[in-house]
CSV table of C-alpha atoms in Angstrom, one decimal:
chain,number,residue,atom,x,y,z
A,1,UNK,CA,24.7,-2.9,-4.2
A,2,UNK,CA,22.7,0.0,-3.3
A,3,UNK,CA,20.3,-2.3,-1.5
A,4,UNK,CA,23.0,-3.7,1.2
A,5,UNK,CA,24.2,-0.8,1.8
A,6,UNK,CA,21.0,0.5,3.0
A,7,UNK,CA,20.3,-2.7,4.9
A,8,UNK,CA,23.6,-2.2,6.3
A,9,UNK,CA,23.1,0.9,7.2
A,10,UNK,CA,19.7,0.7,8.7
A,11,UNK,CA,20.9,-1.9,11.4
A,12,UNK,CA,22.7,1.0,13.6
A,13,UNK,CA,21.1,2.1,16.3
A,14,UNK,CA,20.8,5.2,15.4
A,15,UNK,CA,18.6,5.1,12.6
A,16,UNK,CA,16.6,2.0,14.3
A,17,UNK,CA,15.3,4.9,17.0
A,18,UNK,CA,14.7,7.8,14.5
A,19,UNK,CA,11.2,6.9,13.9
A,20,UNK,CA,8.8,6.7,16.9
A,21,UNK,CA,5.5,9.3,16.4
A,22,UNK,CA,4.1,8.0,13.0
A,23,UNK,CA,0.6,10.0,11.2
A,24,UNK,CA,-1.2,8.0,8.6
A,25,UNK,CA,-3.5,10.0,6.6
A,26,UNK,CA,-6.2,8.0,4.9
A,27,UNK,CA,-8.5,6.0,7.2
A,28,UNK,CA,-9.4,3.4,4.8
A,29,UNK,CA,-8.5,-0.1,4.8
A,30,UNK,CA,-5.1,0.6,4.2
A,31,UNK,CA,-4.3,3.5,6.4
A,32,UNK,CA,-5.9,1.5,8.9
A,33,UNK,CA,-3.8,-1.3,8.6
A,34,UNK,CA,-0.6,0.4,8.5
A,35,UNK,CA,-1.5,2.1,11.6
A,36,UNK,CA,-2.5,-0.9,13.5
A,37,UNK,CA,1.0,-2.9,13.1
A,38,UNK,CA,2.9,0.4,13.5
A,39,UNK,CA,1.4,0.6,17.0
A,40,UNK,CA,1.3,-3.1,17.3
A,41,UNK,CA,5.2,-2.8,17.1
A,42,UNK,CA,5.4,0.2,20.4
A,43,UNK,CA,4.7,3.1,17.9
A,44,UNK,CA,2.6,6.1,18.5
A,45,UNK,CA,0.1,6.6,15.6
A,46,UNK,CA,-2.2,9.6,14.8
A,47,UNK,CA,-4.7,7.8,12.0
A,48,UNK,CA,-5.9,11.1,10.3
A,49,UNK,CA,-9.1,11.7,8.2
A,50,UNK,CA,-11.3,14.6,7.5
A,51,UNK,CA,-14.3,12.3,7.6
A,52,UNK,CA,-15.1,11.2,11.9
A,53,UNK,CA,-17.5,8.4,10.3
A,54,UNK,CA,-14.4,6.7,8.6
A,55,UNK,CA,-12.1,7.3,11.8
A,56,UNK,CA,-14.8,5.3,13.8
A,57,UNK,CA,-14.8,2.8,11.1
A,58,UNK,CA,-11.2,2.8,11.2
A,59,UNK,CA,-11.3,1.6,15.1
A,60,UNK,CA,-13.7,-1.0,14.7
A,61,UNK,CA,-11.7,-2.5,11.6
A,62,UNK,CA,-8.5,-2.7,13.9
A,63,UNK,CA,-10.2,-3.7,17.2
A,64,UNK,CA,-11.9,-6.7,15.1
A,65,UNK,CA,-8.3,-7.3,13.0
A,66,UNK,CA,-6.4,-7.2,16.6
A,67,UNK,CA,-9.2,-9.4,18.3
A,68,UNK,CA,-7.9,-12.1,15.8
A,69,UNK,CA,-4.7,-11.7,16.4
A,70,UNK,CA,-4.8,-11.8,20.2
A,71,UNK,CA,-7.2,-14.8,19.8
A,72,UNK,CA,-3.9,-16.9,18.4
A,73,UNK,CA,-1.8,-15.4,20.4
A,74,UNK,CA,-3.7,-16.3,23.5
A,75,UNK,CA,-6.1,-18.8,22.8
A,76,UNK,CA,-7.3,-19.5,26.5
A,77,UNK,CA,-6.8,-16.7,28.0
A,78,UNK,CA,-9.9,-14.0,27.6
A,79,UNK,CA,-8.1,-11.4,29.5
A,80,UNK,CA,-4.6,-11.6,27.9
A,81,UNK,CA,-6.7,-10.9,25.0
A,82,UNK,CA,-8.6,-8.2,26.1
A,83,UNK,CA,-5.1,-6.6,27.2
A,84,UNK,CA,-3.5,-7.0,24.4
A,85,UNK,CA,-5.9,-5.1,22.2
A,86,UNK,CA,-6.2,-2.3,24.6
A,87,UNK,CA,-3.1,-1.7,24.9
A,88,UNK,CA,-2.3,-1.5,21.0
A,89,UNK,CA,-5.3,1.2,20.7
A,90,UNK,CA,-4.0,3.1,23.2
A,91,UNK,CA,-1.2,3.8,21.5
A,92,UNK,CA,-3.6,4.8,18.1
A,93,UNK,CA,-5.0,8.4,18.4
A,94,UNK,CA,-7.4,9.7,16.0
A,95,UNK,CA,-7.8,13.1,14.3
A,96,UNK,CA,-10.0,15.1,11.7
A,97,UNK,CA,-7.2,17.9,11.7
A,98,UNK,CA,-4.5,16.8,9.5
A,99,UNK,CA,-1.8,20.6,9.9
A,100,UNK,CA,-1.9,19.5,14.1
A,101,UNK,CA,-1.8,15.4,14.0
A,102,UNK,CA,1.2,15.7,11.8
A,103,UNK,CA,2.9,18.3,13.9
A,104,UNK,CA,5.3,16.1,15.7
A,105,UNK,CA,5.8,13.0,13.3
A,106,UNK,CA,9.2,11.5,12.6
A,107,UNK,CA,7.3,9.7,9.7
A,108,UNK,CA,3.7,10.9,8.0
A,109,UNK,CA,2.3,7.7,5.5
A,110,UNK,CA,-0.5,8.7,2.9
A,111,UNK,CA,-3.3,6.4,2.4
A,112,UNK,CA,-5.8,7.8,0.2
A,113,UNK,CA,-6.9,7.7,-3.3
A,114,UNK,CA,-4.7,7.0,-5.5
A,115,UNK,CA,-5.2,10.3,-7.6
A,116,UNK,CA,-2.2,12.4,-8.2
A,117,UNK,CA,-3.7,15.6,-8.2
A,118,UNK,CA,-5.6,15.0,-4.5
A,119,UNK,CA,-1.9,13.8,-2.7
A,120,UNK,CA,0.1,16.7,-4.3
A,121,UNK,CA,-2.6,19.0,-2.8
A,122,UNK,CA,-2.9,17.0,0.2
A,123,UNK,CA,1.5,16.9,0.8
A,124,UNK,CA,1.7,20.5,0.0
A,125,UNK,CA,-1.1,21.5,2.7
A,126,UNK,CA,1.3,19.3,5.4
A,127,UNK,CA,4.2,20.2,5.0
A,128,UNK,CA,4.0,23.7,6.6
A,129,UNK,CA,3.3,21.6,9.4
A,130,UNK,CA,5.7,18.6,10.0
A,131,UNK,CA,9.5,18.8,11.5
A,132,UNK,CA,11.8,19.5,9.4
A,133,UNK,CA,13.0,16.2,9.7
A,134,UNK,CA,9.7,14.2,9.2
A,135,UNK,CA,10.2,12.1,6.4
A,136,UNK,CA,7.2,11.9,3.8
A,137,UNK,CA,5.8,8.7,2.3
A,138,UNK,CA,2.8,7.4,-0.2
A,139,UNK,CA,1.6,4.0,-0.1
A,140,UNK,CA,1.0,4.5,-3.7
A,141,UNK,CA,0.8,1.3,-6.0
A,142,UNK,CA,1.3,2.6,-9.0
A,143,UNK,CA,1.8,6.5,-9.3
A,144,UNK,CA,5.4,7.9,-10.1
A,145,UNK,CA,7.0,8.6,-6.1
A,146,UNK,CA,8.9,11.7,-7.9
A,147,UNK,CA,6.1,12.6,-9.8
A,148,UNK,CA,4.0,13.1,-6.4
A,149,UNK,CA,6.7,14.9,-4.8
A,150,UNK,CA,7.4,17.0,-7.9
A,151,UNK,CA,5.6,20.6,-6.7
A,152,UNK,CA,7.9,20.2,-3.0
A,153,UNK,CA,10.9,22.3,-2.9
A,154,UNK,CA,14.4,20.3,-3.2
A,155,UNK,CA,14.4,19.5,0.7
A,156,UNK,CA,11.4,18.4,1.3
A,157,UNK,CA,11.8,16.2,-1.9
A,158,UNK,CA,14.9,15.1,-0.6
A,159,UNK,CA,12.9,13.3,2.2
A,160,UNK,CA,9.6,11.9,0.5
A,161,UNK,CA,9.8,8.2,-0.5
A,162,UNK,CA,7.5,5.3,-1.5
A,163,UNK,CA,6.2,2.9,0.8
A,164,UNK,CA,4.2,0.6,-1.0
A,165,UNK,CA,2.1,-1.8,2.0
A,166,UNK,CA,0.2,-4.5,0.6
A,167,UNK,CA,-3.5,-5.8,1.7
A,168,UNK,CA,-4.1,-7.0,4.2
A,169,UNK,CA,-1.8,-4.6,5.8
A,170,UNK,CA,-1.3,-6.8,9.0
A,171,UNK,CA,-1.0,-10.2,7.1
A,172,UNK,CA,1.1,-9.6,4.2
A,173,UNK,CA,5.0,-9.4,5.2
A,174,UNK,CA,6.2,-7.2,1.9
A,175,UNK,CA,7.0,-3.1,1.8
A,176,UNK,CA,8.2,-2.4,-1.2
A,177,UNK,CA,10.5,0.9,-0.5
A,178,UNK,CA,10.7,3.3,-3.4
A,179,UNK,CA,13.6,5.2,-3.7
A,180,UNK,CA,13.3,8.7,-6.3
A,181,UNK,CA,16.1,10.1,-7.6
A,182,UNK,CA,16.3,13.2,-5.0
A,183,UNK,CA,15.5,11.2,-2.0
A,184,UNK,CA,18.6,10.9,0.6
A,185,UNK,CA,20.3,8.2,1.1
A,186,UNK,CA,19.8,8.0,5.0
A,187,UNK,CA,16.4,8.9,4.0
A,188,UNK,CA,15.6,5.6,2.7
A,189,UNK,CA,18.2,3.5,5.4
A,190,UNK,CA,15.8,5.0,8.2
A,191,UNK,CA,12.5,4.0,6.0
A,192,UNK,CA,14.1,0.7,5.6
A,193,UNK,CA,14.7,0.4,9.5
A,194,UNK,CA,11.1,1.6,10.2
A,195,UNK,CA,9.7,-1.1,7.9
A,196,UNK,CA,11.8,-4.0,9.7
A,197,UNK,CA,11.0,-2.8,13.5
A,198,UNK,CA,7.5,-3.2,12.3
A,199,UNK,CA,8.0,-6.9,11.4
A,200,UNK,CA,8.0,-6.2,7.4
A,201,UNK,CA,10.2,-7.2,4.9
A,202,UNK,CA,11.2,-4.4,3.1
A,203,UNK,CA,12.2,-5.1,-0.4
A,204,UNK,CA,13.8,-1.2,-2.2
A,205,UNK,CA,13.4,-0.6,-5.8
A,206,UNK,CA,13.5,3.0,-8.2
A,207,UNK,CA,10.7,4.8,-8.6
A,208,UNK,CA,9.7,2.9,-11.8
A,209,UNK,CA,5.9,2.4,-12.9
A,210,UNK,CA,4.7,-0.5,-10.6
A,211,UNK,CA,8.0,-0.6,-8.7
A,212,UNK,CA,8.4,-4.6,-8.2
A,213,UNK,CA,5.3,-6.6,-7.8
A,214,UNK,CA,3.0,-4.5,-9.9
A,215,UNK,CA,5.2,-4.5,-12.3
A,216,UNK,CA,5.3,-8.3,-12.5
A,217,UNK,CA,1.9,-8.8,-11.8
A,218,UNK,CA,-0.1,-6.4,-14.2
A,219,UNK,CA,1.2,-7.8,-17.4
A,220,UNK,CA,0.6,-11.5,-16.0
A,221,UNK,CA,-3.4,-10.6,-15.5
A,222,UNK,CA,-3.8,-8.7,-18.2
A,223,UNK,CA,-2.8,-11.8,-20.4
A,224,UNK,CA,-5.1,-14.3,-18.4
A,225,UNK,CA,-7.9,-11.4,-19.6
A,226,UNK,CA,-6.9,-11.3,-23.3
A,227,UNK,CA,-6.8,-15.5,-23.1
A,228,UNK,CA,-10.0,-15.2,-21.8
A,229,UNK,CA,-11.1,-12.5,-24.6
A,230,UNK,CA,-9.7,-15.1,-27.2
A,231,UNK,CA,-12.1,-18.0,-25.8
A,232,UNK,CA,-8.6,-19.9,-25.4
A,233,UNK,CA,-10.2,-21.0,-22.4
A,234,UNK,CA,-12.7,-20.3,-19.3
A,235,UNK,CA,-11.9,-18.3,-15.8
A,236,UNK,CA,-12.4,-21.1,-14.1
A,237,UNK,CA,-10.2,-23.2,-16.0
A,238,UNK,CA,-7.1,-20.5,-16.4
A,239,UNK,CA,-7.0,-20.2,-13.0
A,240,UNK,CA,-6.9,-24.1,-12.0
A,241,UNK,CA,-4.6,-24.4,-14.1
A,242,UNK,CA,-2.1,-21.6,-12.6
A,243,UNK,CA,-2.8,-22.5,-9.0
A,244,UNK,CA,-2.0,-26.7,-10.1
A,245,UNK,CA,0.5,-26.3,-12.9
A,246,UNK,CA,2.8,-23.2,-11.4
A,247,UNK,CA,1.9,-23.4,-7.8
A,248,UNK,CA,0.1,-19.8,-7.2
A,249,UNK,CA,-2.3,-19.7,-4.2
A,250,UNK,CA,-4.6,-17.8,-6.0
A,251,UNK,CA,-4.9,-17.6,-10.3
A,252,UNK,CA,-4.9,-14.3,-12.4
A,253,UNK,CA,-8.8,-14.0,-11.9
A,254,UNK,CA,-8.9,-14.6,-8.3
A,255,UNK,CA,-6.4,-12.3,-7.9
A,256,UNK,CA,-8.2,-10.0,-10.5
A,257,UNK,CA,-11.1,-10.0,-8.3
A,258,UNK,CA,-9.1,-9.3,-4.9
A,259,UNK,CA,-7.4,-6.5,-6.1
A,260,UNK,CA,-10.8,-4.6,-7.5
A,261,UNK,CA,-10.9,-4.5,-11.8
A,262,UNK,CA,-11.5,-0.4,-11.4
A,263,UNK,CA,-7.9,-0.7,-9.6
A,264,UNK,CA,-6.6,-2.6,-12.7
A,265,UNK,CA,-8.5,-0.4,-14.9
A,266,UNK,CA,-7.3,2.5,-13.8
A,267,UNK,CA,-3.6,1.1,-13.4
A,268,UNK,CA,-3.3,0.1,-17.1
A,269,UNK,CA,-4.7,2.6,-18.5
A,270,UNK,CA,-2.6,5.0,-17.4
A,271,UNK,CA,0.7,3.3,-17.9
A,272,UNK,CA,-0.3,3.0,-22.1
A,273,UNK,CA,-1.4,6.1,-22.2
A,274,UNK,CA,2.0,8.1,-20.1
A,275,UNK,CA,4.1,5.8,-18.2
A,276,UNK,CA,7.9,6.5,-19.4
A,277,UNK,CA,8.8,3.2,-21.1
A,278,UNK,CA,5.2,1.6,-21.3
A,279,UNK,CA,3.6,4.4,-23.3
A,280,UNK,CA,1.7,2.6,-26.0
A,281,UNK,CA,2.7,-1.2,-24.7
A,282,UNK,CA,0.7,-3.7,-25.8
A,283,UNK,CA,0.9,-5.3,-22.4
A,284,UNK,CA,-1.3,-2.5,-21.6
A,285,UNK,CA,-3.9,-1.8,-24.3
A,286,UNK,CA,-6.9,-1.3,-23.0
A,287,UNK,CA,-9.3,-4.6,-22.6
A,288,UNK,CA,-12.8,-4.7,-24.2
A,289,UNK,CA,-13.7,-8.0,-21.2
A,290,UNK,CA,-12.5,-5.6,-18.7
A,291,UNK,CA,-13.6,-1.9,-19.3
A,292,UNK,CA,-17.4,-3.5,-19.8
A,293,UNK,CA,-17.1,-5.5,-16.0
A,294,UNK,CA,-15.9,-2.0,-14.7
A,295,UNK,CA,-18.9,-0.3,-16.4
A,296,UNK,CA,-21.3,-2.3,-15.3
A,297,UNK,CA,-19.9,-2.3,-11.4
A,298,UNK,CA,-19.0,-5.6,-11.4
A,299,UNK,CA,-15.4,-4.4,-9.4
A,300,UNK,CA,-14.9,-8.1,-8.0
A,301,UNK,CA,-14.6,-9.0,-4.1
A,302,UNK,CA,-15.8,-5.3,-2.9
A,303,UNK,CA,-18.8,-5.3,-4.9
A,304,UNK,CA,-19.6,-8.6,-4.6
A,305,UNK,CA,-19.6,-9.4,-8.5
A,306,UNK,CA,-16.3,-9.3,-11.0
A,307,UNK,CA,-14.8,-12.6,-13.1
A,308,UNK,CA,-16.8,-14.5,-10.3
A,309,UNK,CA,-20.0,-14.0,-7.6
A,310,UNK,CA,-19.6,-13.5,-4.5
């Protein structure tokens, strides 16, 4: 119910043009990806980071990503490609000064660690600084949306949502759109409309410990581990089986590996140890196969070395 209204709501025109100057802070993978399809989609982005090293990173990850994209788009034509990327960057700025790049935003998106602590500090040094209109978001994957907003004062809370983007940022289709309790309902309609004009699907959910996919997804690869852990069967062999029995592109330790096991790790851990109806879950327990990959640094794709080499 709530859903369709929010879908219906988001379709007027009105809400469709409230969000046109969009500040991502984080210049990471993810930040960089949610910059580079907003601007893909006519958007003008400020990509924001303290650190100028990983703002030039930043550029070089989009200009590669885009270079793809144009490549499909316009497979024999060199200079439709070359326009095409241009003109998307042009329409990325980049900033090591958070209080000014934020200044003018309809929408600021945080994309940084996924520490508590470090986004309530770094929401309550930006909002002396955005419109009083600028709506607030966290791509968070798995910490509580009110929980984040909690120190804000009842009006800016009323604005902050979840907007949970998923990697590859310019591949993957889903947003998952958290709602809190406090947030306003046009609030979310215009975060809804902002995810469809940049060719997402948004999919809204509460604020509940890993909102939709997570959720799902968490408790699935923490029982390929404990299978595993049992010698009920190899890697290898759980994850053939999941990929030609129930049809997933990837299985549990593929996936396991993409995500990055310190993710999990950290994930898990702290829904058994606080999240409100997972508190003590033996979904959750901690894993003896995976804390002593994570020690060792075997992370999975990033480091090269996780259930599998890479």
């Amino acid at each position: 119910m709530i859903y369709t209204s929010v879908r219906a709501f988001s379709s007027t025109r009105s809400v469709q043009s409230a969000i046109r100057r969009v500040a991502v802070v984080g210049g990471g993978q993810m930040g960089s990806g949610i910059a580079q399809v907003a601007a893909t989609f006519k958007h003008s982005v400020t990509l924001v980071d303290v650190n100028q090293e990983a703002l030039d990173k930043s550029r070089a990850y989009m200009q590669k990503s885009l270079a793809r994209v144009a490549k499909k788009k316009f497979a024999d034509d060199a200079t439709a490609q070359k326009h095409f990327v241009d003109d998307v960057l042009s329409r990325v700025s980049l900033s090591t000064t958070p209080s000014t790049a934020v200044s003018d935003a309809d929408l600021v998106v945080e994309a940084i660690v996924e520490n508590i602590k470090v986004k309530q500090e770094l929401f309550a040094s930006l909002v002396p600084h955005v419109p009083s209109t600028c709506i607030l978001a966290s791509n968070t994957s798995s910490l509580s949306i009110s929980n984040i907003a909690e120190p804000l004062d009842a009006q800016v809370r009323s604005r902050f949502v979840g907007l949970h983007f998923f990697n590859p940022v310019p591949q993957m289709k889903l947003v998952e759109v958290v709602r809190s309790k406090e947030a306003h309902e046009d609030v979310v309609a215009k975060a809804v409309a902002f995810v469809e004009a940049i060719g997402k699907a948004p999919a809204v959910c509460k604020d509940t410990p890993g909102f939709i996919v997570n959720r799902l997804l968490l408790p699935y690869m923490m029982e390929a581990i404990r299978l595993l852990e049992r010698d009920v069967a190899s890697a290898r062999d759980i994850d053939t089986a999941m990929k030609l029995g129930a049809g997933y592109p990837m299985g549990p330790f593929e996936l396991c590996d993409y995500v990055g096991l310190d993710t999990i790790k950290y994930i898990v851990d702290g829904w058994h140890k606080e999240a409100p109806g997972l508190k003590g879950n033996d979904l959750f327990a901690p894993s003896t196969k995976l804390n002593d990959l994570v020690a060792k640094g075997r992370l999975g794709v990033k480091s090269g070395h996780g259930f599998y080499d890479y």
